[in-house]
Short mmCIF file of C-alpha atoms in Angstrom, two decimals:
data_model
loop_
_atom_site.label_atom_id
_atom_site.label_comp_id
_atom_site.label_asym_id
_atom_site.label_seq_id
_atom_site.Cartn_x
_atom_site.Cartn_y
_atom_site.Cartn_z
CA UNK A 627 42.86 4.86 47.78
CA UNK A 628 44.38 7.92 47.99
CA UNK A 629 43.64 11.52 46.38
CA UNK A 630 45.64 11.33 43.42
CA UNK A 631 43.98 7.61 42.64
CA UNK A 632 40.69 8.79 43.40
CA UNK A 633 41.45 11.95 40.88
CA UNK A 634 43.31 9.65 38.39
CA UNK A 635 39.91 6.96 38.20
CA UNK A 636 37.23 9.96 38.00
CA UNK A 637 39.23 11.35 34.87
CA UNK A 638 39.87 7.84 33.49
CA UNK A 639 35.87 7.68 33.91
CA UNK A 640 35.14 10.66 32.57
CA UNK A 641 37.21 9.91 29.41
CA UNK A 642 35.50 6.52 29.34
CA UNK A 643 32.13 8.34 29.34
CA UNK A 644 33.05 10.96 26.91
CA UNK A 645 34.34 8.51 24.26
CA UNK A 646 30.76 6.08 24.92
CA UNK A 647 28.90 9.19 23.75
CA UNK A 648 31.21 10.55 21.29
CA UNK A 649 30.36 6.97 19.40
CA UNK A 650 27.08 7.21 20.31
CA UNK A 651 25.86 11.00 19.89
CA UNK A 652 27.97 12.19 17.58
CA UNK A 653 28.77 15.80 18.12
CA UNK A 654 26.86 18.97 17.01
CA UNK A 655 27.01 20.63 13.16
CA UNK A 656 28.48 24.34 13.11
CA UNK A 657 27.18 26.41 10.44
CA UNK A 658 27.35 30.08 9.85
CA UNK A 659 25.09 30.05 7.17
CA UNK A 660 22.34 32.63 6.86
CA UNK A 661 19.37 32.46 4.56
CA UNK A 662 19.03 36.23 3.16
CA UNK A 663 16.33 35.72 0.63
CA UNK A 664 13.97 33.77 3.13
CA UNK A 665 14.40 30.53 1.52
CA UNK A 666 10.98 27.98 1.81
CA UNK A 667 11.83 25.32 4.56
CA UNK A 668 9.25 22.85 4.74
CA UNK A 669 8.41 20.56 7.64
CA UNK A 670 6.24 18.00 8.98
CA UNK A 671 6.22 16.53 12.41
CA UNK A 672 7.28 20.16 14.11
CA UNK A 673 6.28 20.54 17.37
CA UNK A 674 7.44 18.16 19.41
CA UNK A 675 11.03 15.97 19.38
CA UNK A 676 13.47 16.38 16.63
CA UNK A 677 10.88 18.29 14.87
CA UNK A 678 10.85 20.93 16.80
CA UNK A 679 14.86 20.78 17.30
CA UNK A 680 15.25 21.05 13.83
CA UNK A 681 12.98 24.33 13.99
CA UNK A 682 14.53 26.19 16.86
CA UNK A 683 17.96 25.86 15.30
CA UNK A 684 16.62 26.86 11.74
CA UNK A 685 14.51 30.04 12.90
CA UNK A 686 17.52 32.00 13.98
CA UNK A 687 18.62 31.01 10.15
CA UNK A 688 16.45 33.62 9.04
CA UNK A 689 14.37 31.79 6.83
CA UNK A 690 10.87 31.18 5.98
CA UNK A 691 9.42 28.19 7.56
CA UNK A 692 5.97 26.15 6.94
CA UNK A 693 5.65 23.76 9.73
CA UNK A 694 2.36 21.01 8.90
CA UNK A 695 1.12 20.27 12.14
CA UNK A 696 -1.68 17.85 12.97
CA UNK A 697 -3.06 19.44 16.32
CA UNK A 698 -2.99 23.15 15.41
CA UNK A 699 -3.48 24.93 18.93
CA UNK A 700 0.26 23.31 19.34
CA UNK A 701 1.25 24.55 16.40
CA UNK A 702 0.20 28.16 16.53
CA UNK A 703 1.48 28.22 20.44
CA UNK A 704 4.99 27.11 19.21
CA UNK A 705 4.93 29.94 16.48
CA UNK A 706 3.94 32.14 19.43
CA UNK A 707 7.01 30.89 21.72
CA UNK A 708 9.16 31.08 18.56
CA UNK A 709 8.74 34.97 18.32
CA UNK A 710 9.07 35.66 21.82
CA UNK A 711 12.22 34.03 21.61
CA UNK A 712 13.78 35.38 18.10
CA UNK A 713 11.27 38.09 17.99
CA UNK A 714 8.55 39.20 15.90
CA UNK A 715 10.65 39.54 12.62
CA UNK A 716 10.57 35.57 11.63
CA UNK A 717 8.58 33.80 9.30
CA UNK A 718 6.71 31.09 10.26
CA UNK A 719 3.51 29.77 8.80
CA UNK A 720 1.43 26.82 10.61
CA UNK A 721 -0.56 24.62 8.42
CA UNK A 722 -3.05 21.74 9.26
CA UNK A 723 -1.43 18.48 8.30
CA UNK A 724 -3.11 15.04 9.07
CA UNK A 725 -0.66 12.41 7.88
CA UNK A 726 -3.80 9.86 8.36
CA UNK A 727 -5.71 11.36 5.78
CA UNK A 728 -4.34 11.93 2.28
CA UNK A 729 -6.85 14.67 1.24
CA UNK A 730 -5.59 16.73 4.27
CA UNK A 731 -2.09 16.05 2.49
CA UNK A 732 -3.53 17.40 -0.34
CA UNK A 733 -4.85 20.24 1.11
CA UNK A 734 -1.79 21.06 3.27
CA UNK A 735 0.01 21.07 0.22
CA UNK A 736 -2.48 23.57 -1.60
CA UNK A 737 -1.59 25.80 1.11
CA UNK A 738 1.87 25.68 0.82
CA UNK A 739 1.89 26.71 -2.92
CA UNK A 740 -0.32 29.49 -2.59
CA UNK A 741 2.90 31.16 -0.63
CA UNK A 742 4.04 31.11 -4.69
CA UNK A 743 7.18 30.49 -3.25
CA UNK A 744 9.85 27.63 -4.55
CA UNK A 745 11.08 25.36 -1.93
CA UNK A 746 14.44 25.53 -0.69
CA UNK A 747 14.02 22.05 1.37
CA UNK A 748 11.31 19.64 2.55
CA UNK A 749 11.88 17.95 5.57
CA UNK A 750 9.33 14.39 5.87
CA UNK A 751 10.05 13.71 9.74
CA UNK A 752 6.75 12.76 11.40
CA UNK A 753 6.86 9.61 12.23
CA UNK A 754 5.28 6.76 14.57
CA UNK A 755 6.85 3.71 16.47
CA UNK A 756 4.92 0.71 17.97
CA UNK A 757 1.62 1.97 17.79
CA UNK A 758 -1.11 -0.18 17.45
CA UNK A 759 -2.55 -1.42 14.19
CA UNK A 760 -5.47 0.81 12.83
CA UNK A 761 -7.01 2.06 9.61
CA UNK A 762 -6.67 5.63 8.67
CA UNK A 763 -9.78 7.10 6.75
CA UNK A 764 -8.31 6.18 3.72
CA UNK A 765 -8.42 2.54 4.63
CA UNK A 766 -4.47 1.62 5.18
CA UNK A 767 -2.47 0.82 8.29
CA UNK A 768 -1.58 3.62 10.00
CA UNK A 769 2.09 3.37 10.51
CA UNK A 770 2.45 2.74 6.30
CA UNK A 771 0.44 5.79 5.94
CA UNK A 772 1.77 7.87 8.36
CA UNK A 773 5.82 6.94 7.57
CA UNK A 774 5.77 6.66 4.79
CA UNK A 775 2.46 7.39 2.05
CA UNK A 776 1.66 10.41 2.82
CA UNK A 777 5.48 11.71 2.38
CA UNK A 778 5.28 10.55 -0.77
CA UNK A 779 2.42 12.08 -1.46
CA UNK A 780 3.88 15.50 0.23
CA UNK A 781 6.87 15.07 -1.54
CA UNK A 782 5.85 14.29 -5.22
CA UNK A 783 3.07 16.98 -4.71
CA UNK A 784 5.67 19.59 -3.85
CA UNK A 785 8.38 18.78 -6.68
CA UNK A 786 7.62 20.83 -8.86
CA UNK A 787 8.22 23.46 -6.25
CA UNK A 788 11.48 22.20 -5.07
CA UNK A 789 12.85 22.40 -9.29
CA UNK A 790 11.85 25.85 -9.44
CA UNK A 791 14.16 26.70 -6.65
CA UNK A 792 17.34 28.83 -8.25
CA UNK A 793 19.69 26.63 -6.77
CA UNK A 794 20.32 23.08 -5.48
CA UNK A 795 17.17 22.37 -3.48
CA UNK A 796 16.52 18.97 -1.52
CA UNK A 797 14.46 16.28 0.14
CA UNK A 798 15.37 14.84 3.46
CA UNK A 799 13.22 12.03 5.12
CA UNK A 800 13.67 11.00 8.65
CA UNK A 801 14.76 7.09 8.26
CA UNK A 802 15.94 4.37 10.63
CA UNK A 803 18.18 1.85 10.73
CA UNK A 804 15.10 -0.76 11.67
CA UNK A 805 14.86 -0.56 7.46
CA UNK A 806 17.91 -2.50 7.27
CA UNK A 807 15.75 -5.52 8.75
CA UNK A 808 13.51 -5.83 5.72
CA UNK A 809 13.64 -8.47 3.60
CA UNK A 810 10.30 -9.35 1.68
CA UNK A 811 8.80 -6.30 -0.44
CA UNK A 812 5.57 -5.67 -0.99
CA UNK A 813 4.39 -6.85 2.29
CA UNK A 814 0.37 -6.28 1.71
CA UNK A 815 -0.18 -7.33 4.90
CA UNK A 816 1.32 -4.46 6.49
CA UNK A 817 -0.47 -2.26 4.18
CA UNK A 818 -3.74 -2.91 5.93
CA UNK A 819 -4.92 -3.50 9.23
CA UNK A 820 -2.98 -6.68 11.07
CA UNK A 821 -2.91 -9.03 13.75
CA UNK A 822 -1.78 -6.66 16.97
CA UNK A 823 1.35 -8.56 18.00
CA UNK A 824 4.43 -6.91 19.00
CA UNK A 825 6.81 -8.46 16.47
CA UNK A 826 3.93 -6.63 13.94
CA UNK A 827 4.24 -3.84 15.18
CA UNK A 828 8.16 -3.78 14.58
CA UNK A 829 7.58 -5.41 11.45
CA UNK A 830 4.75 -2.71 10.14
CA UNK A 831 7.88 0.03 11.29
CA UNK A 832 10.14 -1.68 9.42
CA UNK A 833 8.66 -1.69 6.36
CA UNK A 834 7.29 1.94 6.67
CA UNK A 835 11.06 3.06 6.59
CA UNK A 836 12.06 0.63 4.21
CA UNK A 837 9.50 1.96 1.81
CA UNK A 838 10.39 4.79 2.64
CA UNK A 839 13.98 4.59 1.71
CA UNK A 840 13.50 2.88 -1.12
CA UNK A 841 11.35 5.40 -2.72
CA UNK A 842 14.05 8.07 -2.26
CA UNK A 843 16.31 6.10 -4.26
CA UNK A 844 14.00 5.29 -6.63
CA UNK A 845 13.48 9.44 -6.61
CA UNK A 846 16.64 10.25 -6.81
CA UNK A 847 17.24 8.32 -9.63
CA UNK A 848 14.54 9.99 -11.51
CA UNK A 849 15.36 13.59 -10.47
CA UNK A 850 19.55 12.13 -11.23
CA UNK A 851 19.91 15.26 -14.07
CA UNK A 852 17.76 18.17 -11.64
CA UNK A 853 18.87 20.24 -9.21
CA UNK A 854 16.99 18.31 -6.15
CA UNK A 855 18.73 16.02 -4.44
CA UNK A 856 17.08 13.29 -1.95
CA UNK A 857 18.84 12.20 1.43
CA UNK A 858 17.64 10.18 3.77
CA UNK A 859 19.13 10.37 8.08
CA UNK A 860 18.79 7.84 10.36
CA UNK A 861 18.94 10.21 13.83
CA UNK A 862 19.89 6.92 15.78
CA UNK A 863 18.20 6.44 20.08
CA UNK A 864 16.74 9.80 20.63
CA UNK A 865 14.31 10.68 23.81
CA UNK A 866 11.22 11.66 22.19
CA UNK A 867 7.66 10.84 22.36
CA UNK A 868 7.81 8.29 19.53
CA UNK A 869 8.21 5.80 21.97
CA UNK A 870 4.88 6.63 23.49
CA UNK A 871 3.46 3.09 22.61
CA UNK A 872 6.70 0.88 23.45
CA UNK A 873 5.60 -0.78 26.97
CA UNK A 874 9.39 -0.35 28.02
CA UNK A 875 9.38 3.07 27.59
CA UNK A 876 6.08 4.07 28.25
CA UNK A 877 5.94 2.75 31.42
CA UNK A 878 6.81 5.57 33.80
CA UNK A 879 8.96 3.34 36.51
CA UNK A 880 11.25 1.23 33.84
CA UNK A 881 11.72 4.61 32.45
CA UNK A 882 13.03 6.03 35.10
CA UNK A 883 15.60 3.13 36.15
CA UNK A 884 16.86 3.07 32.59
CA UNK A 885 17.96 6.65 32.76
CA UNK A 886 21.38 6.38 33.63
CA UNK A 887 22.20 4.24 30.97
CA UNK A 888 20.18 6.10 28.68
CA UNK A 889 21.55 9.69 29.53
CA UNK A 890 24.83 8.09 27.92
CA UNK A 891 23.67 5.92 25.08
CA UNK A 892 20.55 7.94 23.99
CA UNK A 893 20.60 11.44 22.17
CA UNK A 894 18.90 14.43 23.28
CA UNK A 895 16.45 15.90 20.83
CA UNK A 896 18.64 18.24 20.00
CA UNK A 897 21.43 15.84 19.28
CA UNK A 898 19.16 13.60 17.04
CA UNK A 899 18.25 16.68 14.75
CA UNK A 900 21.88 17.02 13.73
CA UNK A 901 22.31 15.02 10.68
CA UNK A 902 18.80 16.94 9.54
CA UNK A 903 20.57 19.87 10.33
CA UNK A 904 24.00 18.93 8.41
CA UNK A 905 21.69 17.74 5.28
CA UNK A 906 19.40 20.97 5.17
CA UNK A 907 22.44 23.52 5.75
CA UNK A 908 25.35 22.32 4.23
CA UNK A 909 26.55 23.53 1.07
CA UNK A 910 28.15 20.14 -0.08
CA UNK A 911 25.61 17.28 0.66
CA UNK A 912 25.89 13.43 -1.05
CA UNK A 913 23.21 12.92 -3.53
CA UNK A 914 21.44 10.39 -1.49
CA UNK A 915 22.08 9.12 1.90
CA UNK A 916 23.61 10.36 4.87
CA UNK A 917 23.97 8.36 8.10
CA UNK A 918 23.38 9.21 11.87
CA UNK A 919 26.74 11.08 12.36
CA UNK A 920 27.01 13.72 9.75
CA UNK A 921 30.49 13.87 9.93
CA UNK A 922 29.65 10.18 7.73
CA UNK A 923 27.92 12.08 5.22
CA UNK A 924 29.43 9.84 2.51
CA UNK A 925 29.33 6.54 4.04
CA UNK A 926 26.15 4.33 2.66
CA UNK A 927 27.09 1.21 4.74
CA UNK A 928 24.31 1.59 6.82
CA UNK A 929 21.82 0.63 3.58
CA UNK A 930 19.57 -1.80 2.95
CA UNK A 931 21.04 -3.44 -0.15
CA UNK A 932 17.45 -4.24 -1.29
CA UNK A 933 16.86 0.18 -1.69
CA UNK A 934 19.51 -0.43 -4.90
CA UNK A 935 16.77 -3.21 -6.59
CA UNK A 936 14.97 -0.90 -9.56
CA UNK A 937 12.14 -3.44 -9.75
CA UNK A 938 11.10 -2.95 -6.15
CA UNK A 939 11.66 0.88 -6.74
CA UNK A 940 9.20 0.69 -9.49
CA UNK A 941 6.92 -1.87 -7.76
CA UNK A 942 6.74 0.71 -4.96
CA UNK A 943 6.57 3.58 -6.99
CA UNK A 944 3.43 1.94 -8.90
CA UNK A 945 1.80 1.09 -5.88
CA UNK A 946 2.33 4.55 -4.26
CA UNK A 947 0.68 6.23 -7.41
CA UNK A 948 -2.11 3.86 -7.44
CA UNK A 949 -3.01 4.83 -4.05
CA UNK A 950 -2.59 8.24 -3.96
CA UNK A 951 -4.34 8.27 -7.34
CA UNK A 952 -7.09 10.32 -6.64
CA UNK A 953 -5.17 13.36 -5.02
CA UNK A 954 -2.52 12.79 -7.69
CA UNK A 955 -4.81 13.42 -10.26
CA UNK A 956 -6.51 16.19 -8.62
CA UNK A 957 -3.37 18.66 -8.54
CA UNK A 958 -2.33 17.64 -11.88
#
């Protein structure tokens, strides 16, 4: 082959490779916004992953971020690393958040309204994948609780903070695609602690998202005449710890001889925070759902058409409010 071939195949390669991650990653949001009135960003799930994409990008933004973070020492370093990179000047408060306990919600969310600040947007992206089945202290499965109970909880808690903002304010929840597999609702089972098999433990995930999407709609239909709008983004494959519990990826060797094909089907953190990005940024956002690639912002293809059924929304939305009764009541 000569030198001109050889030239000719690396470019045809290279072309190859660029379009596989084009459709794949998606490219990155441009913005030149600037928030001049340190607008209230809230956001759980900060310090690690997407999370903590979503925060480096937003810092420089200039505005005024609460990050709820369940191991605090992380937390408070980040905030540290944070100012020695943008300097001294940003705003960024750290508050305990234990998505496993629902009166740490409740107290998380206590601290963010003494700021006496409205919200500008609430970001609901902690998240876990594959873990094992476990009660929290409040007696549910973890992964329901974690993915999706105590962001409703968060969110509902915080609305009236999000209407007061002077402006167009909004929720965006982290969802998946693996909510499009769902098709019996409620699922009790998964609300408590069940049989540790792995198609559970995709099922329990499942379900956590679905419920999770399915309450924004049913929120969005409520809040249809207000000024808050609800979106949900599915980031797609990204390389974060979530997969900490998935015996493919948590074993160290399989990881390793997956990484070429990973490096060009699998997002970087900072690739996966981009529809999150386009959502909390962008002037012009749908009124509900927004896919992977925000360039898709108005495509809805990638729902579950069972989200669009009001008596699951209310189902949900009854159960949700009978469990969270207590702490609902409480900051009535």
């Amino acid at each position: 082959m000569g030198v001109l071939q050889k030239i000719a195949l690396l470019l045809t390669l290279g072309t190859v490779t660029f379009a596989i991650r084009w459709h794949y990653i998606g490219r990155l949001y441009r913005t030149r916004r600037n928030f001049a009135n340190r607008e209230l960003i809230v956001i759980t799930g900060a310090t690690s992953g997407i999370g903590l994409a979503v925060v480096s990008e937003l810092v420089s933004q200039a505005c005024h971020l609460v990050l709820g973070c369940r191991n605090q020492a992380a937390g408070l370093k980040l905030r540290e690393d944070l100012k020695d990179q943008f300097g001294s000047d940003i705003v960024v408060d750290i508050f305990d958040l234990d998505l496993n306990c629902l009166k740490s919600v409740a107290a998380f969310v206590k601290q963010v309204n003494a700021l006496q600040k409205p919200i500008y947007a609430l970001v609901n992206n902690a998240g876990v994948f594959y873990a094992p089945p476990a009660l929290t202290v409040d007696g549910l499965e973890q992964t329901f609780q974690v993915n999706f109970l105590s962001h409703y909880l968060i969110t509902v808690l915080l609305l009236p903070r999000l209407k007061q903002f002077p402006g167009n304010s909004r929720v965006i929840n982290v969802s998946s695609k693996a909510h499009q597999a769902v098709e019996r609702f409620p699922d009790l089972e998964l609300h408590r602690d069940f049989e540790d098999l792995p198609s559970n433990r995709f099922r329990a995930y499942q379900y956590s998202k679905f419920s999770l999407v399915l309450f924004a709609h049913k929120l969005s239909s409520i809040l249809a005449d207000s000024t808050v709008s609800i979106h949900c983004v599915d980031p797609g494959n990204v390389e974060t710890n979530i997969y900490r519990n998935f015996p493919p990826l948590a074993n160290k060797a399989l990881f390793y001889l997956q990484k070429p094909l990973r490096i060009l089907l699998i997002k970087t953190s900072r690739e996966g925070a981009q529809g999150i990005l386009y959502a909390i940024l962008s002037e012009e956002v749908p009124r509900f759902y927004i896919t992977k690639h925000y360039f898709n912002a108005n495509e809805s293809h990638e729902v579950n058409p069972r989200i669009y059924n009001p008596i699951l929304g209310d189902t949900l939305w009854t159960l949700s409010r009978q469990l969270c009764r207590g702490h609902l009541l409480e900051m009535s």
